[in-house]
Amino acid sequence: MSLLDQVHDYPFLNYRELALDPRLDEARRSGTLTRIRLPYAGEAWLATRYADVRKVLTDPRFSRAAAMGPDVPRQMPDPPFVSTIMDVDRPEHGRLRRLVAVAFTERRIDGLRPYVRQVAHQLIDDMLRQEPPVDLIQALALPLPMTVFCRTLGVPLEDRAEFRRWTESLVALRRITAEEFREVVESLEAYLRDLIRQRREQPTEDLLSALVHARDEGSRLTEQELISFGVTLLAAGFETTAGHIASSTYLLLTRPGLWSQLRADPAGLERTVEELLRFVPLNGGTGLARVAVEDVEFDGVTVRAGEAVFVSTISGNRDEEVFPEADSFRRDRTDPAPHLAFGWGPHRCLGARLATMELHEALAALRDRIPTLRLAVPAGNVSWKTGTILRGPRELPVAC
């Protein structure tokens, strides 16, 4: 029986470390979309090839808003009950996106770079004062993007333990019930309402104040849109970057010669970061569904109006037709095609530039301050996350 004749249970979570589930590779090499079965509400299509992923993410015949419906295949028991900027279509999505895009301009991110560098070096100062082994995740990978996120959005740093607990719940796949998930979102919304009240009384220069201004003065945001923005930013603001810093450092320390090459070629760090973003899978193959609003043709497959399609960006980043030797990490890669680490099209991650800069500064600081950095345990003893949307090590013990 060919792959096209089968329906596969999804998500594909049979992977180790930085490898992909073999079923993703098989699906991609089949040459067209694959039929999948979600834990709830039935079957859908899965796009795994680079071109197909980009098509689904850019073609207006695929709707994110329609995927909020109760009968759309999904991973959680209950349909989504909170709508965010990721769950609306054009032109509404463009209106909302423009309101926050000002916080992520090239000029603003470049202006943050000295602060990010300062925080990274301060954290490494603290690392060097500790007895090895040191958990790189708790010492650098997590606190760096969390601290930067607090400054950007305007969340008090002293509240970081509380909202970290919430964000961990939001990226869990099956570790909490639907009711527990709802309670987390309600707690997060209550927290944001209090912050919004504070910004109304005492405006500051952070992103939250800018959004409050758009709500109160410009009449461009509803109160619920304002809350939803905060939920989205908290959910995606630092967990993804922390995971990428940890997984990227693991790769650089476990592939023979990579760390020494990075030290010997400081100018090559920017190219290395782009290859890390392409190669390191940040999720387990999961993603947000799109629903076809009319029939759409792919190679040998017709997606009918009303059918759901999921995309695997991590599979698209391993497409051999686009990236030669796609399963190999190559610091000298010069492929013209851009990677899909931050998605593509109208819903491409707004924080892509910030996340890339944080990864760059974290690795540069480690390279310059701890050139003899190494894993403190055998690579096979590193424990990896399971049962969550995001991949990465649970702990990363290092020494110098």
Coordinates of C-alpha atoms in Angstrom, one line a residue:
M1 CA 0.0 0.0 0.0
S2 CA 1.4 3.4 -1.0
L3 CA 1.6 6.3 1.4
L4 CA -1.2 8.1 -0.5
D5 CA -3.5 5.2 0.3
Q6 CA -2.9 5.4 4.0
V7 CA -4.2 7.7 6.7
H8 CA -1.6 8.4 9.4
D9 CA -2.2 9.4 13.0
Y10 CA -0.9 12.9 13.5
P11 CA 1.1 14.6 15.0
F12 CA 4.3 12.6 14.1
L13 CA 6.2 12.5 17.3
N14 CA 8.5 9.5 16.8
Y15 CA 11.8 11.3 16.7
R16 CA 15.0 11.6 18.7
E17 CA 17.0 14.7 19.5
L18 CA 17.2 16.9 16.3
A19 CA 16.0 14.2 13.8
L20 CA 12.6 14.3 12.1
D21 CA 10.0 11.5 12.5
P22 CA 10.7 9.1 9.5
R23 CA 7.1 9.4 8.5
L24 CA 7.7 13.1 7.7
D25 CA 10.6 12.2 5.4
E26 CA 8.5 9.5 3.7
A27 CA 5.6 11.9 3.3
R28 CA 7.8 14.6 1.8
R29 CA 9.4 12.2 -0.7
S30 CA 6.0 10.9 -1.8
G31 CA 5.6 14.0 -3.9
T32 CA 2.3 15.3 -2.8
L33 CA 0.0 15.9 0.2
T34 CA -0.5 13.2 2.8
R35 CA -3.7 12.2 4.5
I36 CA -3.6 12.4 8.3
R37 CA -5.9 11.7 11.3
L38 CA -6.0 14.1 14.2
P39 CA -6.8 13.0 17.7
Y40 CA -10.1 15.0 17.5
A41 CA -12.6 15.8 14.8
G42 CA -11.3 13.5 12.1
E43 CA -9.0 13.7 9.0
A44 CA -7.1 16.4 7.2
W45 CA -4.2 16.9 4.7
L46 CA -0.6 17.4 5.6
A47 CA 1.8 19.5 3.4
T48 CA 5.4 18.5 3.9
R49 CA 7.3 19.8 0.7
Y50 CA 8.8 23.2 0.7
A51 CA 6.7 24.5 -2.2
D52 CA 3.4 23.0 -0.8
V53 CA 4.0 24.5 2.6
R54 CA 4.6 28.0 1.1
K55 CA 1.5 27.6 -1.1
V56 CA -0.8 26.8 1.9
L57 CA 0.7 29.7 3.9
T58 CA 0.3 32.3 1.2
D59 CA -2.7 31.3 -0.9
P60 CA -5.8 33.3 0.2
R61 CA -8.0 30.2 -0.6
F62 CA -6.8 28.8 2.7
S63 CA -8.3 30.4 5.8
R64 CA -7.0 30.5 9.3
A65 CA -10.3 32.0 10.6
A66 CA -12.3 29.0 9.3
A67 CA -10.0 26.7 11.2
M68 CA -11.5 28.0 14.5
G69 CA -14.7 26.0 13.8
P70 CA -15.9 23.2 16.1
D71 CA -15.7 20.5 13.4
V72 CA -12.1 21.2 12.2
P73 CA -9.6 18.4 13.0
R74 CA -7.4 19.4 16.0
Q75 CA -5.1 18.1 18.7
M76 CA -7.0 19.3 21.7
P77 CA -10.4 18.0 23.0
D78 CA -12.1 21.3 22.7
P79 CA -12.1 23.7 19.7
P80 CA -10.2 26.9 20.2
F81 CA -12.0 29.4 22.4
V82 CA -9.5 32.3 22.2
S83 CA -9.0 34.1 18.9
T84 CA -5.6 35.8 18.4
I85 CA -3.9 37.6 15.5
M86 CA -2.9 34.2 14.2
D87 CA -6.5 33.2 13.8
V88 CA -7.8 35.9 11.4
D89 CA -7.5 36.4 7.6
R90 CA -6.9 39.3 5.4
P91 CA -7.7 42.2 5.4
E92 CA -8.4 42.1 9.2
H93 CA -5.1 40.3 9.9
G94 CA -3.2 43.1 8.1
R95 CA -4.9 45.8 10.2
L96 CA -4.0 44.0 13.4
R97 CA -0.5 43.2 12.3
R98 CA 0.3 46.8 11.4
L99 CA -0.5 47.9 14.9
V100 CA 2.3 45.8 16.4
A101 CA 4.8 45.8 13.5
V102 CA 6.2 49.1 14.7
A103 CA 7.7 47.3 17.7
F104 CA 9.6 44.9 15.5
T105 CA 11.2 47.1 12.9
E106 CA 14.8 46.7 11.9
R107 CA 15.7 50.0 13.5
R108 CA 14.1 49.1 16.8
I109 CA 15.6 45.6 16.9
D110 CA 19.0 47.0 16.1
G111 CA 18.6 49.4 18.9
L112 CA 17.9 46.6 21.3
R113 CA 21.1 44.7 20.3
P114 CA 23.4 46.4 22.9
Y115 CA 20.9 45.6 25.6
V116 CA 20.7 42.0 24.5
R117 CA 24.5 41.7 24.4
Q118 CA 24.8 43.2 27.9
V119 CA 22.2 40.8 29.4
A120 CA 23.9 37.8 27.7
H121 CA 27.3 38.8 29.1
Q122 CA 25.8 39.4 32.6
L123 CA 24.3 36.0 32.5
I124 CA 27.6 34.4 31.5
D125 CA 29.3 36.3 34.3
D126 CA 26.9 34.5 36.7
M127 CA 27.5 31.1 34.9
L128 CA 31.3 31.5 35.4
R129 CA 30.8 32.0 39.1
Q130 CA 29.0 28.7 39.5
E131 CA 30.5 25.3 40.1
P132 CA 30.2 23.1 37.0
P133 CA 28.1 21.5 35.6
V134 CA 25.8 24.4 34.8
D135 CA 22.4 24.0 33.2
L136 CA 22.7 26.3 30.1
I137 CA 18.9 26.5 29.8
Q138 CA 18.4 28.0 33.2
A139 CA 21.6 30.0 33.1
L140 CA 21.3 31.6 29.6
A141 CA 18.9 30.1 27.1
L142 CA 15.7 30.9 29.0
P143 CA 16.6 34.1 31.0
L144 CA 18.0 35.9 28.0
P145 CA 14.9 36.0 25.8
M146 CA 12.6 36.2 28.9
T147 CA 14.4 39.4 30.1
V148 CA 14.4 40.9 26.7
F149 CA 10.7 40.0 26.3
C150 CA 9.8 41.7 29.6
R151 CA 11.6 44.9 28.5
T152 CA 9.9 44.9 25.1
L153 CA 6.3 44.2 26.1
G154 CA 6.5 45.9 29.5
V155 CA 6.0 42.9 31.8
P156 CA 7.6 43.3 35.3
L157 CA 10.6 41.0 35.5
E158 CA 9.6 40.0 39.0
D159 CA 6.5 38.3 37.6
R160 CA 8.5 36.0 35.3
A161 CA 8.0 32.9 37.4
E162 CA 4.3 33.2 37.2
F163 CA 4.0 33.9 33.5
R164 CA 6.6 31.2 32.7
R165 CA 4.2 28.7 34.4
W166 CA 1.4 29.9 32.1
T167 CA 3.4 29.7 28.9
E168 CA 4.6 26.2 29.7
S169 CA 1.0 25.2 30.0
L170 CA 0.1 26.9 26.7
V171 CA 2.7 24.9 24.7
A172 CA 1.8 21.5 26.3
L173 CA 0.2 19.0 24.0
R174 CA -1.5 16.5 26.3
R175 CA -0.2 17.2 29.8
I176 CA -3.2 19.3 30.9
T177 CA -6.9 19.0 30.3
A178 CA -9.0 21.3 28.3
E179 CA -10.4 22.8 31.5
E180 CA -6.9 23.3 32.9
F181 CA -5.9 25.0 29.7
R182 CA -9.0 27.3 29.9
E183 CA -8.1 28.2 33.5
V184 CA -4.5 29.1 32.4
V185 CA -5.8 31.4 29.6
E186 CA -8.3 33.1 32.0
S187 CA -5.5 33.7 34.6
L188 CA -3.3 35.1 31.9
E189 CA -6.1 37.4 30.6
A190 CA -6.8 38.6 34.2
Y191 CA -3.0 39.4 34.6
L192 CA -3.0 41.3 31.3
R193 CA -6.1 43.3 32.3
D194 CA -4.3 44.5 35.4
L195 CA -1.2 45.5 33.4
I196 CA -3.4 47.3 30.9
R197 CA -5.1 49.2 33.7
Q198 CA -1.7 50.2 35.0
R199 CA -0.6 51.4 31.5
R200 CA -3.8 53.5 31.2
E201 CA -2.9 55.2 34.5
Q202 CA 0.8 55.5 33.9
P203 CA 1.8 55.1 30.2
T204 CA 5.4 54.0 29.5
E205 CA 7.5 53.4 26.3
D206 CA 6.8 49.7 26.0
L207 CA 4.7 47.8 23.5
L208 CA 1.8 47.3 25.8
S209 CA 1.5 51.0 26.3
A210 CA 1.5 51.5 22.5
L211 CA -1.3 48.9 22.2
V212 CA -3.3 50.5 24.9
H213 CA -2.9 53.8 23.1
A214 CA -4.2 52.2 19.9
R215 CA -7.2 51.0 21.9
D216 CA -8.1 54.1 23.8
E217 CA -6.9 57.0 21.5
G218 CA -6.9 55.6 18.0
S219 CA -10.0 53.4 18.4
R220 CA -8.3 50.8 16.3
L221 CA -8.3 47.9 18.8
T222 CA -11.2 46.4 20.6
E223 CA -10.6 45.5 24.3
Q224 CA -10.6 41.8 23.4
E225 CA -8.1 42.3 20.6
L226 CA -5.9 44.1 23.0
I227 CA -6.1 41.1 25.5
S228 CA -5.6 38.6 22.7
F229 CA -2.4 40.4 21.5
G230 CA -1.0 40.1 25.0
V231 CA -1.9 36.4 25.2
T232 CA -0.2 35.8 21.8
L233 CA 2.9 37.7 22.7
L234 CA 3.3 36.0 26.1
A235 CA 2.7 32.5 24.5
A236 CA 5.3 33.0 21.7
G237 CA 7.5 35.7 23.1
F238 CA 10.4 33.8 24.6
E239 CA 9.8 30.0 24.9
T240 CA 10.6 29.4 21.2
T241 CA 13.8 31.5 21.3
A242 CA 14.9 29.7 24.5
G243 CA 14.4 26.3 22.8
H244 CA 16.4 27.4 19.8
I245 CA 19.3 28.7 21.8
A246 CA 19.4 25.4 23.8
S247 CA 19.1 23.1 20.8
S248 CA 21.5 25.1 18.7
T249 CA 24.1 25.0 21.4
Y250 CA 23.6 21.3 21.7
L251 CA 24.2 20.8 18.0
L252 CA 27.3 22.9 17.9
L253 CA 28.8 21.1 20.9
T254 CA 28.0 17.6 19.7
R255 CA 28.9 17.7 16.0
P256 CA 32.7 17.2 15.6
G257 CA 34.6 20.4 14.8
L258 CA 31.6 22.8 14.7
W259 CA 32.4 24.7 17.9
S260 CA 36.1 25.1 17.0
Q261 CA 35.1 26.2 13.5
L262 CA 32.8 28.9 15.0
R263 CA 35.6 30.2 17.2
A264 CA 38.0 30.2 14.2
D265 CA 35.6 32.0 11.9
P266 CA 33.8 34.7 13.9
A267 CA 32.6 36.4 10.7
G268 CA 30.7 33.2 9.8
L269 CA 28.3 33.4 12.7
E270 CA 25.5 35.1 10.8
R271 CA 25.5 32.4 8.2
T272 CA 25.7 29.7 10.9
V273 CA 22.7 31.2 12.6
E274 CA 20.6 31.0 9.4
E275 CA 21.6 27.4 8.9
L276 CA 20.7 26.6 12.6
L277 CA 17.3 28.2 12.0
R278 CA 16.8 26.0 8.9
F279 CA 18.2 22.8 10.4
V280 CA 17.1 22.7 14.0
P281 CA 13.5 21.5 14.3
L282 CA 11.7 23.7 16.9
N283 CA 8.5 21.8 17.0
G284 CA 7.4 18.2 16.7
G285 CA 5.9 18.6 13.3
T286 CA 2.7 20.2 14.6
G287 CA 1.2 23.5 13.4
L288 CA -2.0 25.5 12.9
A289 CA -4.6 24.3 10.4
R290 CA -5.9 26.1 7.4
V291 CA -9.2 25.4 5.8
A292 CA -9.8 25.6 2.1
V293 CA -12.6 28.0 1.2
E294 CA -12.6 26.6 -2.4
D295 CA -11.1 23.6 -4.2
V296 CA -7.3 23.8 -4.5
E297 CA -5.2 21.6 -6.8
F298 CA -1.8 20.1 -5.7
D299 CA 0.2 17.5 -7.5
G300 CA -2.3 14.6 -7.9
V301 CA -4.4 15.8 -5.0
T302 CA -7.5 18.1 -4.9
V303 CA -8.1 19.7 -1.5
R304 CA -11.9 20.2 -1.4
A305 CA -13.5 23.3 0.0
G306 CA -14.1 22.8 3.7
E307 CA -11.1 20.4 4.1
A308 CA -8.3 21.2 6.6
V309 CA -4.6 21.3 5.7
F310 CA -1.7 21.3 8.2
V311 CA 1.8 22.3 7.2
S312 CA 5.1 21.0 8.5
T313 CA 7.7 23.8 8.2
I314 CA 10.4 21.6 9.7
S315 CA 9.8 19.1 6.9
G316 CA 9.9 21.9 4.3
N317 CA 13.2 23.0 5.7
R318 CA 14.6 19.5 5.0
D319 CA 13.3 19.4 1.4
E320 CA 16.2 17.9 -0.7
E321 CA 14.9 19.6 -3.9
V322 CA 15.4 23.0 -2.3
F323 CA 18.3 22.4 0.1
P324 CA 20.9 20.0 -1.2
E325 CA 22.1 17.6 1.5
A326 CA 19.2 18.9 3.5
D327 CA 19.7 16.5 6.4
S328 CA 23.3 17.7 6.8
F329 CA 24.2 20.8 8.9
R330 CA 26.4 23.0 6.7
R331 CA 27.9 26.3 7.9
D332 CA 28.8 27.1 4.3
R333 CA 25.3 26.7 2.9
T334 CA 24.5 29.3 0.2
D335 CA 21.1 28.0 -1.0
P336 CA 19.1 30.9 -2.5
A337 CA 15.8 29.7 -0.9
P338 CA 15.0 31.2 2.5
H339 CA 14.2 28.8 5.4
L340 CA 10.7 28.4 6.9
A341 CA 11.6 28.6 10.6
F342 CA 9.4 31.5 11.2
G343 CA 6.6 30.5 8.8
W344 CA 5.9 32.3 5.5
G345 CA 3.4 34.7 4.1
P346 CA 1.1 37.1 5.9
H347 CA 1.3 35.2 9.2
R348 CA 5.1 35.0 9.2
C349 CA 6.3 35.5 12.8
L350 CA 6.6 39.2 13.6
G351 CA 9.4 38.5 16.1
A352 CA 11.6 36.7 13.6
R353 CA 14.2 39.5 13.5
L354 CA 14.3 39.8 17.3
A355 CA 14.6 36.0 17.8
T356 CA 17.4 35.8 15.2
M357 CA 19.3 38.6 16.9
E358 CA 18.9 37.0 20.3
L359 CA 20.2 33.6 19.0
H360 CA 23.2 35.4 17.4
E361 CA 24.1 37.3 20.5
A362 CA 23.7 34.3 22.8
L363 CA 26.1 32.2 20.6
A364 CA 28.5 35.1 20.1
A365 CA 28.7 35.6 23.9
L366 CA 29.3 31.9 24.6
R367 CA 32.0 31.7 21.8
D368 CA 33.8 34.8 23.1
R369 CA 33.5 34.3 26.8
I370 CA 33.7 30.4 27.1
P371 CA 35.7 29.2 24.1
T372 CA 36.3 25.9 25.8
L373 CA 32.6 25.3 26.4
R374 CA 31.6 21.6 26.3
L375 CA 28.8 19.2 27.4
A376 CA 29.3 18.0 30.9
V377 CA 27.6 14.7 30.2
P378 CA 27.6 12.3 27.2
A379 CA 25.3 13.5 24.5
G380 CA 23.1 10.5 24.9
N381 CA 22.4 11.4 28.5
V382 CA 20.8 14.8 27.6
S383 CA 17.1 14.6 28.4
W384 CA 14.7 16.0 25.7
K385 CA 11.2 17.4 26.1
T386 CA 8.2 15.2 25.2
G387 CA 4.5 15.9 25.0
T388 CA 4.9 19.6 24.2
I389 CA 4.5 21.7 21.0
L390 CA 8.1 22.9 21.3
R391 CA 11.2 20.6 21.1
G392 CA 14.5 20.9 22.9
P393 CA 16.5 19.7 25.8
R394 CA 15.0 19.7 29.2
E395 CA 18.4 20.4 30.7
L396 CA 21.8 21.1 29.0
P397 CA 24.6 20.5 31.5
V398 CA 27.8 22.3 30.4
A399 CA 31.3 22.9 31.6
C400 CA 34.3 24.8 30.4

